[in-house]
Amino acid sequence: MGQLARSLLSIILKSDPYADFPYQDYPQDLQGWGSNDQIFAQILEAIAPTIVIEVGTWKGYSAFHMSEILKKQGKDFVIICVDTWLGGIEHIDDSMEINLNQCRKYGYPQLYFQFLANMMHLGCHESIVPFPNTSAIAARFLFKQKIKADVIYIDASHEEEDIYADLRNYWKILRSGGVMFGDDWNADALGYSVICAVNRFVKEKELNLQVQGNKWVIQK
């Protein structure tokens, strides 16, 4: 594990979540949507970040993809993955295609353990620090610890007010010159909430917005 990842693990979790974790009990199950789009490489190669924060990580596909890109740069880096691993409102409805009801144990979703297992199966766990908490509390903690990110990827709740709150909270811990980007710039119900929240934030901060496919990008 790199020095940066070890340092942030000691601050965020106080211990190594991967140590002695029985990852072989969980077959690799990588799942994502647009998690390996070309824009990841474009941003990471342009910024060459040392600290990346992913807000909303699910099973870790995009975190894995980003780690593979950053490994090629040959310097120490860390990706902090913020998630409750409890899903959103769309993940507790049996009528939805993707829901967490099939992976509960004693009533509690087990997605976090699948994330850990995936990272270990893929061999990228040494540069990825999970932060199991709400996005708001994680942002406050990181701000209090004076941790600044070079790149922040927003893909957590798809409710407009939640997205807007994530934009405001994580903008505070994005360094000057850093890039914030996100997913789901789509003409559907989920995408409409993203579009409204991002446009609102961009207008408020008087920022330049770029859109590439279903990804949006702003720079501080």
GROMACS .gro file of C-alpha atoms in nm:
model
  220
    1MET     CA    1   0.000   0.000   0.000
    2GLY     CA    2   0.128   0.344  -0.090
    3GLN     CA    3   0.224   0.600   0.171
    4LEU     CA    4  -0.065   0.830   0.079
    5ALA     CA    5  -0.325   0.553   0.107
    6ARG     CA    6  -0.182   0.438   0.441
    7SER     CA    7  -0.187   0.793   0.573
    8LEU     CA    8  -0.550   0.851   0.474
    9LEU     CA    9  -0.657   0.509   0.603
   10SER     CA   10  -0.518   0.602   0.944
   11ILE     CA   11  -0.717   0.926   0.938
   12ILE     CA   12  -1.046   0.798   0.797
   13LEU     CA   13  -1.082   0.439   0.922
   14LYS     CA   14  -0.801   0.406   1.179
   15SER     CA   15  -0.738   0.052   1.049
   16ASP     CA   16  -0.705  -0.146   0.726
   17PRO     CA   17  -1.048  -0.276   0.612
   18TYR     CA   18  -0.883  -0.523   0.375
   19ALA     CA   19  -0.671  -0.695   0.641
   20ASP     CA   20  -0.797  -1.051   0.693
   21PHE     CA   21  -1.112  -0.978   0.491
   22PRO     CA   22  -1.236  -1.311   0.343
   23TYR     CA   23  -1.274  -1.174  -0.008
   24GLN     CA   24  -1.274  -1.522  -0.162
   25ASP     CA   25  -1.615  -1.576  -0.001
   26TYR     CA   26  -1.750  -1.315  -0.245
   27PRO     CA   27  -1.709  -1.393  -0.617
   28GLN     CA   28  -1.605  -1.090  -0.819
   29ASP     CA   29  -1.917  -0.899  -0.922
   30LEU     CA   30  -1.820  -0.578  -1.097
   31GLN     CA   31  -2.109  -0.364  -1.212
   32GLY     CA   32  -2.128  -0.010  -1.337
   33TRP     CA   33  -2.276   0.229  -1.587
   34GLY     CA   34  -2.039   0.437  -1.799
   35SER     CA   35  -1.764   0.352  -1.553
   36ASN     CA   36  -1.491   0.325  -1.814
   37ASP     CA   37  -1.583   0.615  -2.043
   38GLN     CA   38  -1.294   0.788  -2.218
   39ILE     CA   39  -1.346   1.105  -2.017
   40PHE     CA   40  -1.191   0.940  -1.709
   41ALA     CA   41  -0.859   0.904  -1.889
   42GLN     CA   42  -0.883   1.253  -2.036
   43ILE     CA   43  -0.931   1.417  -1.697
   44LEU     CA   44  -0.685   1.202  -1.502
   45GLU     CA   45  -0.412   1.240  -1.762
   46ALA     CA   46  -0.463   1.617  -1.777
   47ILE     CA   47  -0.472   1.673  -1.398
   48ALA     CA   48  -0.236   1.391  -1.284
   49PRO     CA   49  -0.402   1.383  -0.940
   50THR     CA   50  -0.264   1.240  -0.619
   51ILE     CA   51  -0.596   1.252  -0.431
   52VAL     CA   52  -0.922   1.154  -0.602
   53ILE     CA   53  -1.258   1.141  -0.424
   54GLU     CA   54  -1.543   0.935  -0.566
   55VAL     CA   55  -1.881   1.020  -0.415
   56GLY     CA   56  -2.101   0.720  -0.480
   57THR     CA   57  -1.902   0.411  -0.574
   58TRP     CA   58  -2.145   0.114  -0.577
   59LYS     CA   59  -1.936  -0.198  -0.649
   60GLY     CA   60  -1.622  -0.007  -0.741
   61TYR     CA   61  -1.606  -0.032  -1.120
   62SER     CA   62  -1.519   0.334  -1.185
   63ALA     CA   63  -1.277   0.338  -0.889
   64PHE     CA   64  -1.099   0.037  -1.038
   65HIS     CA   65  -1.088   0.201  -1.381
   66MET     CA   66  -0.944   0.522  -1.239
   67SER     CA   67  -0.682   0.330  -1.041
   68GLU     CA   68  -0.566   0.152  -1.356
   69ILE     CA   69  -0.521   0.486  -1.533
   70LEU     CA   70  -0.335   0.640  -1.239
   71LYS     CA   71  -0.102   0.342  -1.194
   72LYS     CA   72   0.042   0.417  -1.537
   73GLN     CA   73   0.148   0.763  -1.417
   74GLY     CA   74   0.393   0.601  -1.178
   75LYS     CA   75   0.338   0.817  -0.871
   76ASP     CA   76   0.173   0.774  -0.534
   77PHE     CA   77  -0.203   0.829  -0.539
   78VAL     CA   78  -0.518   0.743  -0.348
   79ILE     CA   79  -0.886   0.718  -0.437
   80ILE     CA   80  -1.125   0.782  -0.148
   81CYS     CA   81  -1.457   0.607  -0.214
   82VAL     CA   82  -1.745   0.766  -0.024
   83ASP     CA   83  -2.067   0.566  -0.003
   84THR     CA   84  -2.314   0.430   0.249
   85TRP     CA   85  -2.342   0.117   0.033
   86LEU     CA   86  -2.713   0.123   0.119
   87GLY     CA   87  -2.833   0.242  -0.221
   88GLY     CA   88  -3.082   0.510  -0.313
   89ILE     CA   89  -3.459   0.507  -0.324
   90GLU     CA   90  -3.439   0.335  -0.663
   91HIS     CA   91  -3.250   0.044  -0.505
   92ILE     CA   92  -3.510  -0.056  -0.244
   93ASP     CA   93  -3.802  -0.089  -0.485
   94ASP     CA   94  -3.863  -0.443  -0.611
   95SER     CA   95  -4.012  -0.304  -0.930
   96MET     CA   96  -3.673  -0.158  -1.029
   97GLU     CA   97  -3.422  -0.356  -1.234
   98ILE     CA   98  -3.141  -0.300  -0.981
   99ASN     CA   99  -3.230  -0.334  -0.613
  100LEU     CA  100  -3.054  -0.442  -0.296
  101ASN     CA  101  -3.325  -0.662  -0.151
  102GLN     CA  102  -3.156  -0.978  -0.277
  103CYS     CA  103  -2.829  -0.903  -0.095
  104ARG     CA  104  -2.955  -0.836   0.257
  105LYS     CA  105  -2.837  -1.029   0.562
  106TYR     CA  106  -3.045  -0.994   0.876
  107GLY     CA  107  -3.221  -0.715   0.689
  108TYR     CA  108  -2.903  -0.516   0.619
  109PRO     CA  109  -2.756  -0.472   0.266
  110GLN     CA  110  -2.415  -0.636   0.218
  111LEU     CA  111  -2.296  -0.427  -0.077
  112TYR     CA  112  -1.997  -0.285   0.113
  113PHE     CA  113  -1.846  -0.632   0.149
  114GLN     CA  114  -1.892  -0.694  -0.223
  115PHE     CA  115  -1.707  -0.368  -0.290
  116LEU     CA  116  -1.415  -0.473  -0.068
  117ALA     CA  117  -1.402  -0.814  -0.234
  118ASN     CA  118  -1.405  -0.664  -0.583
  119MET     CA  119  -1.117  -0.433  -0.501
  120MET     CA  120  -0.914  -0.725  -0.367
  121HIS     CA  121  -0.996  -0.957  -0.658
  122LEU     CA  122  -0.884  -0.682  -0.897
  123GLY     CA  123  -0.568  -0.602  -0.701
  124CYS     CA  124  -0.642  -0.230  -0.671
  125HIS     CA  125  -0.722  -0.221  -0.299
  126GLU     CA  126  -0.380  -0.084  -0.206
  127SER     CA  127  -0.470   0.254  -0.355
  128ILE     CA  128  -0.841   0.268  -0.265
  129VAL     CA  129  -0.971   0.387   0.072
  130PRO     CA  130  -1.340   0.325   0.142
  131PHE     CA  131  -1.524   0.583   0.351
  132PRO     CA  132  -1.854   0.423   0.459
  133ASN     CA  133  -2.071   0.719   0.553
  134THR     CA  134  -2.318   0.965   0.408
  135SER     CA  135  -2.173   1.202   0.152
  136ALA     CA  136  -2.254   1.502   0.372
  137ILE     CA  137  -2.080   1.370   0.683
  138ALA     CA  138  -1.780   1.248   0.482
  139ALA     CA  139  -1.743   1.592   0.323
  140ARG     CA  140  -1.754   1.765   0.662
  141PHE     CA  141  -1.494   1.527   0.801
  142LEU     CA  142  -1.257   1.571   0.506
  143PHE     CA  143  -1.299   1.948   0.523
  144LYS     CA  144  -1.224   1.943   0.896
  145GLN     CA  145  -0.912   1.735   0.830
  146LYS     CA  146  -0.803   1.987   0.563
  147ILE     CA  147  -0.788   1.714   0.299
  148LYS     CA  148  -0.804   1.858  -0.053
  149ALA     CA  149  -0.873   1.658  -0.367
  150ASP     CA  150  -0.739   1.716  -0.716
  151VAL     CA  151  -1.032   1.539  -0.883
  152ILE     CA  152  -1.381   1.464  -0.747
  153TYR     CA  153  -1.629   1.235  -0.922
  154ILE     CA  154  -1.994   1.282  -0.816
  155ASP     CA  155  -2.227   0.986  -0.871
  156ALA     CA  156  -2.421   0.927  -0.550
  157SER     CA  157  -2.789   1.011  -0.494
  158HIS     CA  158  -2.988   1.102  -0.804
  159GLU     CA  159  -3.228   1.332  -0.620
  160GLU     CA  160  -3.184   1.696  -0.723
  161GLU     CA  161  -3.142   1.841  -0.373
  162ASP     CA  162  -2.897   1.568  -0.275
  163ILE     CA  163  -2.689   1.626  -0.588
  164TYR     CA  164  -2.686   2.001  -0.529
  165ALA     CA  165  -2.575   1.945  -0.169
  166ASP     CA  166  -2.294   1.715  -0.285
  167LEU     CA  167  -2.177   1.978  -0.533
  168ARG     CA  168  -2.167   2.248  -0.266
  169ASN     CA  169  -2.008   2.029   0.001
  170TYR     CA  170  -1.736   1.879  -0.215
  171TRP     CA  171  -1.653   2.202  -0.396
  172LYS     CA  172  -1.511   2.318  -0.063
  173ILE     CA  173  -1.254   2.038  -0.062
  174LEU     CA  174  -1.158   2.059  -0.430
  175ARG     CA  175  -0.827   2.235  -0.475
  176SER     CA  176  -0.795   2.538  -0.701
  177GLY     CA  177  -0.744   2.413  -1.056
  178GLY     CA  178  -0.901   2.078  -0.971
  179VAL     CA  179  -1.180   1.912  -1.168
  180MET     CA  180  -1.523   1.795  -1.054
  181PHE     CA  181  -1.724   1.575  -1.288
  182GLY     CA  182  -2.016   1.338  -1.277
  183ASP     CA  183  -2.246   1.097  -1.452
  184ASP     CA  184  -2.607   1.073  -1.575
  185TRP     CA  185  -2.642   1.383  -1.791
  186ASN     CA  186  -2.936   1.211  -1.959
  187ALA     CA  187  -3.282   1.302  -2.083
  188ASP     CA  188  -3.459   1.073  -1.837
  189ALA     CA  189  -3.597   1.106  -1.484
  190LEU     CA  190  -3.261   1.053  -1.312
  191GLY     CA  191  -3.073   1.264  -1.562
  192TYR     CA  192  -3.318   1.552  -1.534
  193SER     CA  193  -3.237   1.583  -1.162
  194VAL     CA  194  -2.864   1.584  -1.241
  195ILE     CA  195  -2.904   1.847  -1.512
  196CYS     CA  196  -3.112   2.074  -1.286
  197ALA     CA  197  -2.872   2.046  -0.991
  198VAL     CA  198  -2.556   2.099  -1.196
  199ASN     CA  199  -2.699   2.391  -1.392
  200ARG     CA  200  -2.814   2.553  -1.068
  201PHE     CA  201  -2.468   2.517  -0.911
  202VAL     CA  202  -2.283   2.634  -1.222
  203LYS     CA  203  -2.502   2.943  -1.246
  204GLU     CA  204  -2.455   3.021  -0.877
  205LYS     CA  205  -2.075   2.991  -0.898
  206GLU     CA  206  -2.047   3.143  -1.249
  207LEU     CA  207  -1.856   2.842  -1.379
  208ASN     CA  208  -1.794   2.704  -1.725
  209LEU     CA  209  -1.971   2.375  -1.784
  210GLN     CA  210  -1.862   2.110  -2.031
  211VAL     CA  211  -2.072   1.812  -2.131
  212GLN     CA  212  -1.930   1.504  -2.302
  213GLY     CA  213  -2.178   1.229  -2.368
  214ASN     CA  214  -2.355   1.167  -2.039
  215LYS     CA  215  -2.075   1.319  -1.829
  216TRP     CA  216  -2.056   1.679  -1.704
  217VAL     CA  217  -1.731   1.856  -1.610
  218ILE     CA  218  -1.645   2.176  -1.420
  219GLN     CA  219  -1.308   2.313  -1.312
  220LYS     CA  220  -1.231   2.525  -1.006
   0.00000   0.00000   0.00000
